[in-house]
Coordinates of C-alpha atoms in Angstrom, one line a residue:
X100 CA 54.0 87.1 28.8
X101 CA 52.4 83.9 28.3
X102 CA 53.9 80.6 28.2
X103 CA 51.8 78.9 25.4
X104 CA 50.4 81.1 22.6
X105 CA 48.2 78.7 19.6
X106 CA 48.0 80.5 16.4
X107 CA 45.0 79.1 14.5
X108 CA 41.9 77.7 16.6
X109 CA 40.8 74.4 14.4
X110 CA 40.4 70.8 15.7
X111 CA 44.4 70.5 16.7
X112 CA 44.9 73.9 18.3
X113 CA 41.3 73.2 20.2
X114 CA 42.4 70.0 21.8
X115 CA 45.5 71.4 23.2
X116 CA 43.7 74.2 24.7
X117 CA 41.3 71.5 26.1
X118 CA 43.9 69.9 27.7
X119 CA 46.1 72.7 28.5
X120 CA 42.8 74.1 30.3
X121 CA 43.3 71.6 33.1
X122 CA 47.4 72.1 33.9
X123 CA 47.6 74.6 36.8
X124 CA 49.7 77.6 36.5
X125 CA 50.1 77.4 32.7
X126 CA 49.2 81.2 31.1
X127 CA 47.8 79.6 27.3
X128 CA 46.1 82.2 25.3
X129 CA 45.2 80.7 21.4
X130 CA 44.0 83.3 18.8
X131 CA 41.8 82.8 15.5
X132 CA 40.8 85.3 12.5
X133 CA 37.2 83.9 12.6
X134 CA 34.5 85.3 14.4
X135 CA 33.6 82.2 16.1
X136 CA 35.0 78.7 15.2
X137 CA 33.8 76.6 12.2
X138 CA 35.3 73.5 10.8
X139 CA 35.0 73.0 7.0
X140 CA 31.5 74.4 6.7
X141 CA 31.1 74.1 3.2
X142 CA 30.5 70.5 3.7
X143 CA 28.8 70.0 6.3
X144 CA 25.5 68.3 4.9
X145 CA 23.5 66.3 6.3
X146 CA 23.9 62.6 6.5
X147 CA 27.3 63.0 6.0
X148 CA 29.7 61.4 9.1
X149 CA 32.8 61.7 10.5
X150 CA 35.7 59.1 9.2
X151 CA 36.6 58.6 12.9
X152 CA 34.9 57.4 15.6
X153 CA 33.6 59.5 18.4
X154 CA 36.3 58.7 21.0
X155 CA 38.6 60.9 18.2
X156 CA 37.2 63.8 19.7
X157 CA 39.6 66.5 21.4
X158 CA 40.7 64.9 24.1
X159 CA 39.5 61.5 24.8
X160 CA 42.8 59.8 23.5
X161 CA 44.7 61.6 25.8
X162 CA 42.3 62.2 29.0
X163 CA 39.1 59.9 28.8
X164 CA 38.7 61.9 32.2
X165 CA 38.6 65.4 30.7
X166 CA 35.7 67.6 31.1
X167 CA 35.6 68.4 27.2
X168 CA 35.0 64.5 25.8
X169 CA 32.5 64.2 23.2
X170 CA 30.8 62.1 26.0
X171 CA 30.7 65.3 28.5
X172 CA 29.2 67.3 25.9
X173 CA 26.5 64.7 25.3
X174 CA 25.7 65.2 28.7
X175 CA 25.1 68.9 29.1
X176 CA 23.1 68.7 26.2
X177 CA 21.4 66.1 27.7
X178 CA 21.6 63.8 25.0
X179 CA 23.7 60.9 26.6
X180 CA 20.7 58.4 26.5
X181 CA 19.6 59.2 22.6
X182 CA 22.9 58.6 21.3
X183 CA 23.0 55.6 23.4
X184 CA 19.8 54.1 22.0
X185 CA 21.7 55.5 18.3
X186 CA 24.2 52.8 18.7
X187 CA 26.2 54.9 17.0
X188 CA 30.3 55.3 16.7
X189 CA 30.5 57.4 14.0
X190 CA 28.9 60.7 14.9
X191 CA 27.2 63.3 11.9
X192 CA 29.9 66.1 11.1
X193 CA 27.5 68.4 11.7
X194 CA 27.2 67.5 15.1
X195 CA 31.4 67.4 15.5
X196 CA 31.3 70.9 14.6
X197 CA 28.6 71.6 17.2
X198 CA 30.7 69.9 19.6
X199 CA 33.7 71.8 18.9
X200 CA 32.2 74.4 18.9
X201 CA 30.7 74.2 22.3
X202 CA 34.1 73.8 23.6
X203 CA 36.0 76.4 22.3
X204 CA 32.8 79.4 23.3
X205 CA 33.7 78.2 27.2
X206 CA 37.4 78.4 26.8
X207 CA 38.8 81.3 28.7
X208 CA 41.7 81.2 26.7
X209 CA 40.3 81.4 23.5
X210 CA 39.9 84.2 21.3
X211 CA 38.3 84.6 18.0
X212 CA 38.2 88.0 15.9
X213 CA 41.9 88.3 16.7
X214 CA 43.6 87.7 13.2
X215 CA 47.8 87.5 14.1
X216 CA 49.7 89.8 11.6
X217 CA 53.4 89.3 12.6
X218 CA 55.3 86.7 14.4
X219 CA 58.5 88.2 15.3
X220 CA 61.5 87.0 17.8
X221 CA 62.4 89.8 20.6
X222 CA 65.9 89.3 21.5
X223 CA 65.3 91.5 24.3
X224 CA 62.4 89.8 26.0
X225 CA 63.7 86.5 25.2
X226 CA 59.9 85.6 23.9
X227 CA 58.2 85.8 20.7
X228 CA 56.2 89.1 19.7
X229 CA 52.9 88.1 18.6
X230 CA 50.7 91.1 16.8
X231 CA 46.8 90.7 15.8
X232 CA 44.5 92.6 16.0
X233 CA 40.8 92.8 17.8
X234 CA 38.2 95.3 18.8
X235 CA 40.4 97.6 20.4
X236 CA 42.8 97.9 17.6
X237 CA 46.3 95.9 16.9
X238 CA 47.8 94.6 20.0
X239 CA 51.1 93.2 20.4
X240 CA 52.1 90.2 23.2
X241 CA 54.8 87.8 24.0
X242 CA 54.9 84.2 24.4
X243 CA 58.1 82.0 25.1
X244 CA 56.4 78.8 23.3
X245 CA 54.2 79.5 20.0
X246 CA 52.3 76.8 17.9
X247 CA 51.5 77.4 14.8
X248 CA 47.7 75.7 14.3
X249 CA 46.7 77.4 11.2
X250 CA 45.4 74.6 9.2
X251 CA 45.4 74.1 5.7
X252 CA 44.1 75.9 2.2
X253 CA 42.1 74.4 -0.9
X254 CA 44.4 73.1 -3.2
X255 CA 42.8 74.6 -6.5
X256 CA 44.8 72.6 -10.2
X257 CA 46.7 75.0 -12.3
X258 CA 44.6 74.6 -15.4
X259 CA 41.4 76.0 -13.8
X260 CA 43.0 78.8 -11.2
X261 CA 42.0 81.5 -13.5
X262 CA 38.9 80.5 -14.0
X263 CA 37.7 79.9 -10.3
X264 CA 34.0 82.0 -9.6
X265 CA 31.4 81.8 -7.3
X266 CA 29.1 79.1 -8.3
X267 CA 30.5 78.8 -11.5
X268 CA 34.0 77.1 -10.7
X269 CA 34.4 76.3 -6.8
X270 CA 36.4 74.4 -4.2
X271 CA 34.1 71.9 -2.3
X272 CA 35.3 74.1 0.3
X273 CA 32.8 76.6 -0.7
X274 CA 29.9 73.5 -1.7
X275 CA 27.4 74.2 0.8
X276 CA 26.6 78.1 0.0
X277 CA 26.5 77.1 -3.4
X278 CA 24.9 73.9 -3.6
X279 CA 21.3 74.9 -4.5
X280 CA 22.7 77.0 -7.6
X281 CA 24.7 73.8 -8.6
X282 CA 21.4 72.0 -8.6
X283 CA 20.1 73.9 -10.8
X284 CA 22.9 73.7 -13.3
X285 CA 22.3 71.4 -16.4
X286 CA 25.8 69.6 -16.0
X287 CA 27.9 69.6 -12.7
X288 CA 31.6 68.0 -13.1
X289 CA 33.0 67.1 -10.0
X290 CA 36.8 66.7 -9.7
X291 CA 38.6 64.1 -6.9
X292 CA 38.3 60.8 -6.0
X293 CA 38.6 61.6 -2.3
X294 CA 35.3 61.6 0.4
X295 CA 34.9 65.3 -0.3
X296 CA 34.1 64.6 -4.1
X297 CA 32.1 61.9 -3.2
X298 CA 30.1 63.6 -1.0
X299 CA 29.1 66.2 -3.4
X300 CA 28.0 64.1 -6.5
X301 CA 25.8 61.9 -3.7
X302 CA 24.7 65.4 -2.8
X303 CA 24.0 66.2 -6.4
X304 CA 22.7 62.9 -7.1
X305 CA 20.0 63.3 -4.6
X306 CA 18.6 66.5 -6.1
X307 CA 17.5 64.4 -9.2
X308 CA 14.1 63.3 -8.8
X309 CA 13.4 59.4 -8.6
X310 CA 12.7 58.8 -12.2
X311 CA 16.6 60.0 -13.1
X312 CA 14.9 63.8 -13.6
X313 CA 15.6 67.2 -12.9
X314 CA 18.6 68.0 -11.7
X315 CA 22.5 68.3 -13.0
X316 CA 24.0 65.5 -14.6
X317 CA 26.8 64.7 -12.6
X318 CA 30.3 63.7 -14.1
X319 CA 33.2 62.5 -11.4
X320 CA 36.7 63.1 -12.7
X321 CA 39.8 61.5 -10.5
X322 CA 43.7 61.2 -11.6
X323 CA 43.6 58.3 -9.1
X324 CA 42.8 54.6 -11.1
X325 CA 39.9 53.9 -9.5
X326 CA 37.1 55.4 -7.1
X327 CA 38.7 53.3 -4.3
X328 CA 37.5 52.5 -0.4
X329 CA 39.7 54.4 2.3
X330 CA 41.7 51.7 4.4
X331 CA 39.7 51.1 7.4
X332 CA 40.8 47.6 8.5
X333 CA 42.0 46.9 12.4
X334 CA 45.3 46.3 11.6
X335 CA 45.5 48.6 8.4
X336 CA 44.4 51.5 10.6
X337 CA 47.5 51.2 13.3
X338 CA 49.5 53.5 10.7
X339 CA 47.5 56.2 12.8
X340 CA 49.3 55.3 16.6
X341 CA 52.2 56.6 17.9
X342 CA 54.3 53.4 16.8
X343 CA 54.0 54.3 13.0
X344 CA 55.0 57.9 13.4
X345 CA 58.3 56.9 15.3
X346 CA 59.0 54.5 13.0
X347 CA 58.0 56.9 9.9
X348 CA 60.4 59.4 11.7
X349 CA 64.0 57.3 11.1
X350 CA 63.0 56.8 7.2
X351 CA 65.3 58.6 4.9
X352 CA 63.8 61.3 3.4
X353 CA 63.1 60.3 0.2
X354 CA 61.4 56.9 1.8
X355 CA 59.3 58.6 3.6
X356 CA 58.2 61.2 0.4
X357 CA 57.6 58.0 -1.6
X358 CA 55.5 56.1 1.1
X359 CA 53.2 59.5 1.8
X360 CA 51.8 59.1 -2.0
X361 CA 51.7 55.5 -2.3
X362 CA 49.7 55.6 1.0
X363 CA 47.2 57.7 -0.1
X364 CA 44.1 55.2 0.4
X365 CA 44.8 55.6 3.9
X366 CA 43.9 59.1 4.0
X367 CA 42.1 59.9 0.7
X368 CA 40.0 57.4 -0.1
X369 CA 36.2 57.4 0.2
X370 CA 34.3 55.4 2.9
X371 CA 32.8 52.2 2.6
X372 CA 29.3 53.3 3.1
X373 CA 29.7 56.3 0.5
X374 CA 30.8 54.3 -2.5
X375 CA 27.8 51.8 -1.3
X376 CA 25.0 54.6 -1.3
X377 CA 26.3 56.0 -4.9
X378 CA 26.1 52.8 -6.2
X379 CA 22.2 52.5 -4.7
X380 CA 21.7 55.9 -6.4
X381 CA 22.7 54.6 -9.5
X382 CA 20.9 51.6 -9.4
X383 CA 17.9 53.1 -8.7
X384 CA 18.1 55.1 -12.2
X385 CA 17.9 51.6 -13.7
X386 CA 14.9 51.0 -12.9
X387 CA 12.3 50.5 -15.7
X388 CA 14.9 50.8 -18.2
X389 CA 16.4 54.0 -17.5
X390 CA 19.7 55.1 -17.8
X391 CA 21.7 57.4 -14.9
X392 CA 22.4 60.7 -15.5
X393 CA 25.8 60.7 -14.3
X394 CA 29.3 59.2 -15.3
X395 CA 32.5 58.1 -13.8
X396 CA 35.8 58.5 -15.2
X397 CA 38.7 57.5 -13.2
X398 CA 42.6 57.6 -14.3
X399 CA 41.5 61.3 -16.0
X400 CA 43.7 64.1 -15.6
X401 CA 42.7 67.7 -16.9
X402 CA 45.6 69.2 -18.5
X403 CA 43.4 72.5 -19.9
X404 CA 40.4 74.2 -19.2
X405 CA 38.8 77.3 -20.8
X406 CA 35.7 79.3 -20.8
X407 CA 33.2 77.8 -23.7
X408 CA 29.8 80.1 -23.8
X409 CA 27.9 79.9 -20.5
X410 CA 30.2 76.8 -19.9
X411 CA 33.6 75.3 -19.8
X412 CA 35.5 73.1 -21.9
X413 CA 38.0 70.7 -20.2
X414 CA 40.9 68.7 -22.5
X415 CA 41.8 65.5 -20.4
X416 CA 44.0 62.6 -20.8
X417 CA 43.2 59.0 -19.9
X418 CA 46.7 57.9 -18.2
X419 CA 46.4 54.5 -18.7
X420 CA 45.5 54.5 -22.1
X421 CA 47.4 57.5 -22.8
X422 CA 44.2 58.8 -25.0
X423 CA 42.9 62.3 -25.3
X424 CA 39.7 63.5 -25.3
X425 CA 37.4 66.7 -23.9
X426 CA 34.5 67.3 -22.3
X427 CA 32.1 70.4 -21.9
X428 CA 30.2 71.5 -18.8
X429 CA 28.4 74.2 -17.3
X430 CA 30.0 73.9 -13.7
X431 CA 32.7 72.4 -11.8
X432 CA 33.4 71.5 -8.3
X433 CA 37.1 70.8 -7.3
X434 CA 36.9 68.6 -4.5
X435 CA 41.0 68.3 -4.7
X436 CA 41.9 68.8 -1.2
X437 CA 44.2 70.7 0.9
X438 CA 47.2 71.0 1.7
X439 CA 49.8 73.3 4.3
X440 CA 50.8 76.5 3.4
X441 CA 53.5 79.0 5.0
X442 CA 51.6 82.0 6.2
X443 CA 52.5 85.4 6.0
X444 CA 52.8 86.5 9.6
X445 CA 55.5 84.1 9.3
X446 CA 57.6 86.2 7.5
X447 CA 59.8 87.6 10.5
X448 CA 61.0 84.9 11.7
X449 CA 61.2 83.3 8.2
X450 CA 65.2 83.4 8.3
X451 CA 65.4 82.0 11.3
X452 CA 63.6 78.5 10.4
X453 CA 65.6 75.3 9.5
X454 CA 63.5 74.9 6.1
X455 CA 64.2 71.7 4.5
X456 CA 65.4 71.9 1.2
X457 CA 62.0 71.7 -0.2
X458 CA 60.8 74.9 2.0
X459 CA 59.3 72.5 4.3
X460 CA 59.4 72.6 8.9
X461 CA 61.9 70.3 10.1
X462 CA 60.2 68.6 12.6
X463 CA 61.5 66.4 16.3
X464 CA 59.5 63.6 17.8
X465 CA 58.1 66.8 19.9
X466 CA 56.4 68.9 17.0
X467 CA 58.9 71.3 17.4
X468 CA 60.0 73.4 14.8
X469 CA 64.3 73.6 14.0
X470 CA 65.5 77.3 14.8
X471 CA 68.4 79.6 14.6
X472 CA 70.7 78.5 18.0
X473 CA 70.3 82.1 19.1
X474 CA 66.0 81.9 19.7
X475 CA 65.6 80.5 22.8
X476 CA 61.6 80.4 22.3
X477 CA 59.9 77.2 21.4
X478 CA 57.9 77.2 17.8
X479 CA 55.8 73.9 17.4
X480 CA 53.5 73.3 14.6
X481 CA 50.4 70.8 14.2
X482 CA 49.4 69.9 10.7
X483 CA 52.1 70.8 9.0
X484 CA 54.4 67.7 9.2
X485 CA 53.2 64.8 7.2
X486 CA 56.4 64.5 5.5
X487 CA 58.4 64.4 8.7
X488 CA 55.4 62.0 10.8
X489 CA 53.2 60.2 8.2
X490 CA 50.0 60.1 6.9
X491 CA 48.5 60.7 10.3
X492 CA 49.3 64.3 10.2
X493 CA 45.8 65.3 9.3
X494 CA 43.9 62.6 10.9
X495 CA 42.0 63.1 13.6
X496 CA 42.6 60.0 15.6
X497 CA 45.8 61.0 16.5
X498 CA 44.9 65.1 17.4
X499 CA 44.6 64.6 20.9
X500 CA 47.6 62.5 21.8
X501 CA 49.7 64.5 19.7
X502 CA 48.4 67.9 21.9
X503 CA 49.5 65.9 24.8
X504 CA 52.8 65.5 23.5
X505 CA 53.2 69.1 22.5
X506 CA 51.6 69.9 26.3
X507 CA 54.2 67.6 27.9
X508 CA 57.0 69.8 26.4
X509 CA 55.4 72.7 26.8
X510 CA 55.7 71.9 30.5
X511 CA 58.8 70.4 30.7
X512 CA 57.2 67.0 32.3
X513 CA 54.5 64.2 31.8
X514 CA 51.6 66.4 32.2
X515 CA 49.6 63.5 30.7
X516 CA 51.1 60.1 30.2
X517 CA 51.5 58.6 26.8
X518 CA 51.3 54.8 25.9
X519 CA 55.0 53.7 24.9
X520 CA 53.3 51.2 22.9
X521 CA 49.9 51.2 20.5
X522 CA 49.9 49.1 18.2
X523 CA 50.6 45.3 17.4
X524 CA 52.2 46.0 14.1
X525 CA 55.9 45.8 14.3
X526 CA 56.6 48.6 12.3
X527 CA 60.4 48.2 10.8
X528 CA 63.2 45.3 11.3
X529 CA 62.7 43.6 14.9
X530 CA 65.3 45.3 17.3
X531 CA 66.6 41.8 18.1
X532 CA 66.5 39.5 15.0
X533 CA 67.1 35.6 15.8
X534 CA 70.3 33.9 15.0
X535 CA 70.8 32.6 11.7
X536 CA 71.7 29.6 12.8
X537 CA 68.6 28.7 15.1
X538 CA 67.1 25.8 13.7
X539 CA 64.4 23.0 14.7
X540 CA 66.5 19.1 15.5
X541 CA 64.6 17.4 12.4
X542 CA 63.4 14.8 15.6
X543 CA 61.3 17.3 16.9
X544 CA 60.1 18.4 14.3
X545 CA 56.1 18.3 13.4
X546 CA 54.2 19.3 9.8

């Protein structure tokens, strides 16, 4: 019987472990499909850099104090003084993943190679029956408090789902095993505005020789209006504290459905630095009197896509001019994100979750998940809840203190304390407006 099970062992489910490793007494076992852990490997390239800075890590938010910081890590490796010297605060992915990795091969209470099969509710034990499997064969244990950290899945557009193939037609998921074959491709189009497509057509870019030579040309499709920066502002970026999510939380519904997509340069934009370096790229093709081989088409949606010889032809729309127009090429990256599905071990206790009527968790301030009065277990979920808590859901910054809110009812007390206030952004209506009838004596008044 254990009193935390984690289902899923990515960046959220690893920071609660991290800081569950520390409470004494607390039995926490968290269990991945993977062999070992990995975090988006298809993009790790290098010179590519995380959109947080380091003190994001697992745990620093939460417990600066924590044996697993980024900082700690440095340390073992004994790299503390080189990444001082760096001057750095935002860290290469590559090396996040390292990081992560490092923690979760020295957590007890992690287990990899043990994909869960069935989540069930056993009236009987008054726990949840977890089954996955392992070396020894399918094993079956309970757990009174479950969360579900099973991250998300490539979201792949309709037009193009039968059409998907290995190197041909591709998530950027998949980018990095593919990458070299892609390069040498006559015509790459990559589709989504976001960092991830981005990323790639720098990637692709780069492959062409100085002159503008060799290599793909390199098209960038995006329904968005423009190739945009991500928010990144100091008071823009205090829609990922605490103070935002409660206040996100009392929105109606439909509010807070209409705020998630008119916020999404806050979480889908591309950084700053990226735009800057495909613009150098660009400008570099100029030289001499050359022209790039690459194109940009924002405010283009694909509403067909079929097979066209050793290519494909796409039929898009412009939708701001309303025009329509097509475009052949001989590969296509989909860099069109991700996004939370239910998953089939699920299926159990399906009938006993308090969907919303759009098949979605309902979530409390907690991260727990609504159930039938009669289960008595906890079920919380991490990454699964942007319509209920806001566009910091997949972010990062806010991954350890929300494991530290999830640990704190998990224990029934303040394991760790949590700041009651983070930000200087009054998010809503003041609790106490001033009367209408304040004014200034028009003596003392001063212009």
């Amino acid at each position: 019987m254990y009193d935390l099970l984690g289902i899923g062992i990515g960046p959220f489910n690893l920071a609660l472990a991290a800081l569950a490793d520390a409470v004494p007494g607390l039995n926490a076992r968290f269990l991945d499909a993977k062999p070992a852990f990995s975090w988006h490997p298809g993009l790790l390239l290098e010179g590519t850099t995380l959109q947080v800075p380091f003190l994001a890590d697992l745990v620093t938010m939460a417990d600066p104090t924590s044996r697993w910081s980024f900082l700690n890590y440095l340390r073992a490796h004994d790299r503390l003084f080189p990444f001082f010297f760096a001057e750095r605060f935002h860290i290469p992915r590559r090396e996040y993943d390292h990081y992560c990795r490092w923690v979760a091969e020295q957590l007890p209470s992690c287990r990899f190679d043990a994909p869960v099969t069935a989540l069930e509710w056993d009236d009987a034990a008054g726990a949840f029956a977890v089954t996955h499997g392992g070396a020894a064969g399918p094993r079956r244990v309970l757990a009174r408090q479950v969360v579900l950290g099973v991250g998300t899945r490539p979201v792949v557009p309709e037009p193009l789902r039968g059409l998907l193939e290995p190197g041909r037609v591709l998530h950027s998921a998949d980018y990095r095993a593919h990458r070299d074959t892609l390069a040498g491709a006559g015509d790459v189009t990559v589709v989504g505005a976001g960092q991830s497509g981005a990323e790639v057509l720098l990637d692709l870019l780069r492959r062409q020789d100085g002159e503008g030579h060799g290599g793909p040309y390199v098209r960038w499709l995006a329904r968005s209006a423009a190739f945009a920066p991500m928010e990144y502002s100091k008071i823009g970026l205090e829609h990922f504290t605490p103070d935002y999510i409660r206040y996100f939380r009392r929105l109606p519904e439909a509010v807070r459905d209409r705020l998630v997509r008119q916020q999404w340069q806050l979480y889908k934009g591309v950084s700053g630095e990226t735009l800057g370096e495909i613009q150098d790229e660009l400008y570099e093709r100029t030289i001499g009197g050359g022209e790039p081989r690459a194109a940009l088409h924002p405010a283009t949606a694909i509403s067909g896509a079929r097979r066209d010889g050793d290519g494909y032809l796409l039929t898009c729309r412009h939708t701001e001019q309303g025009a329509d127009f097509t475009l052949r090429t001989d590969r296509i990256v989909l860099a069109t994100g991700y996004t939370a599905v239910r998953p089939a071990f699920l299926e159990p206790v399906a009938d006993l979750v308090d969907w919303d009527d759009r098949g979605r968790y309902r979530v409390d301030g907690d991260y727990r998940v609504a159930l039938d009065p009669r289960v008595t277990g906890t079920l919380f979920v991490q990454n699964a809840e942007m319509h209920t808590h806001g566009v910091g859901a997949p972010d990062l910054t806010l991954g350890a203190w929300r494991a530290a809110t999830i640990l704190n009812a998990v224990s029934g007390r303040t394991v760790l304390p949590l700041p009651a206030r983070a930000a200087w952004t009054t998010f809503g209506a003041p609790a106490a407006a001033a009367p209408a009838d304040r004014t200034v004596p028009t003596a003392s008044r001063s212009y």
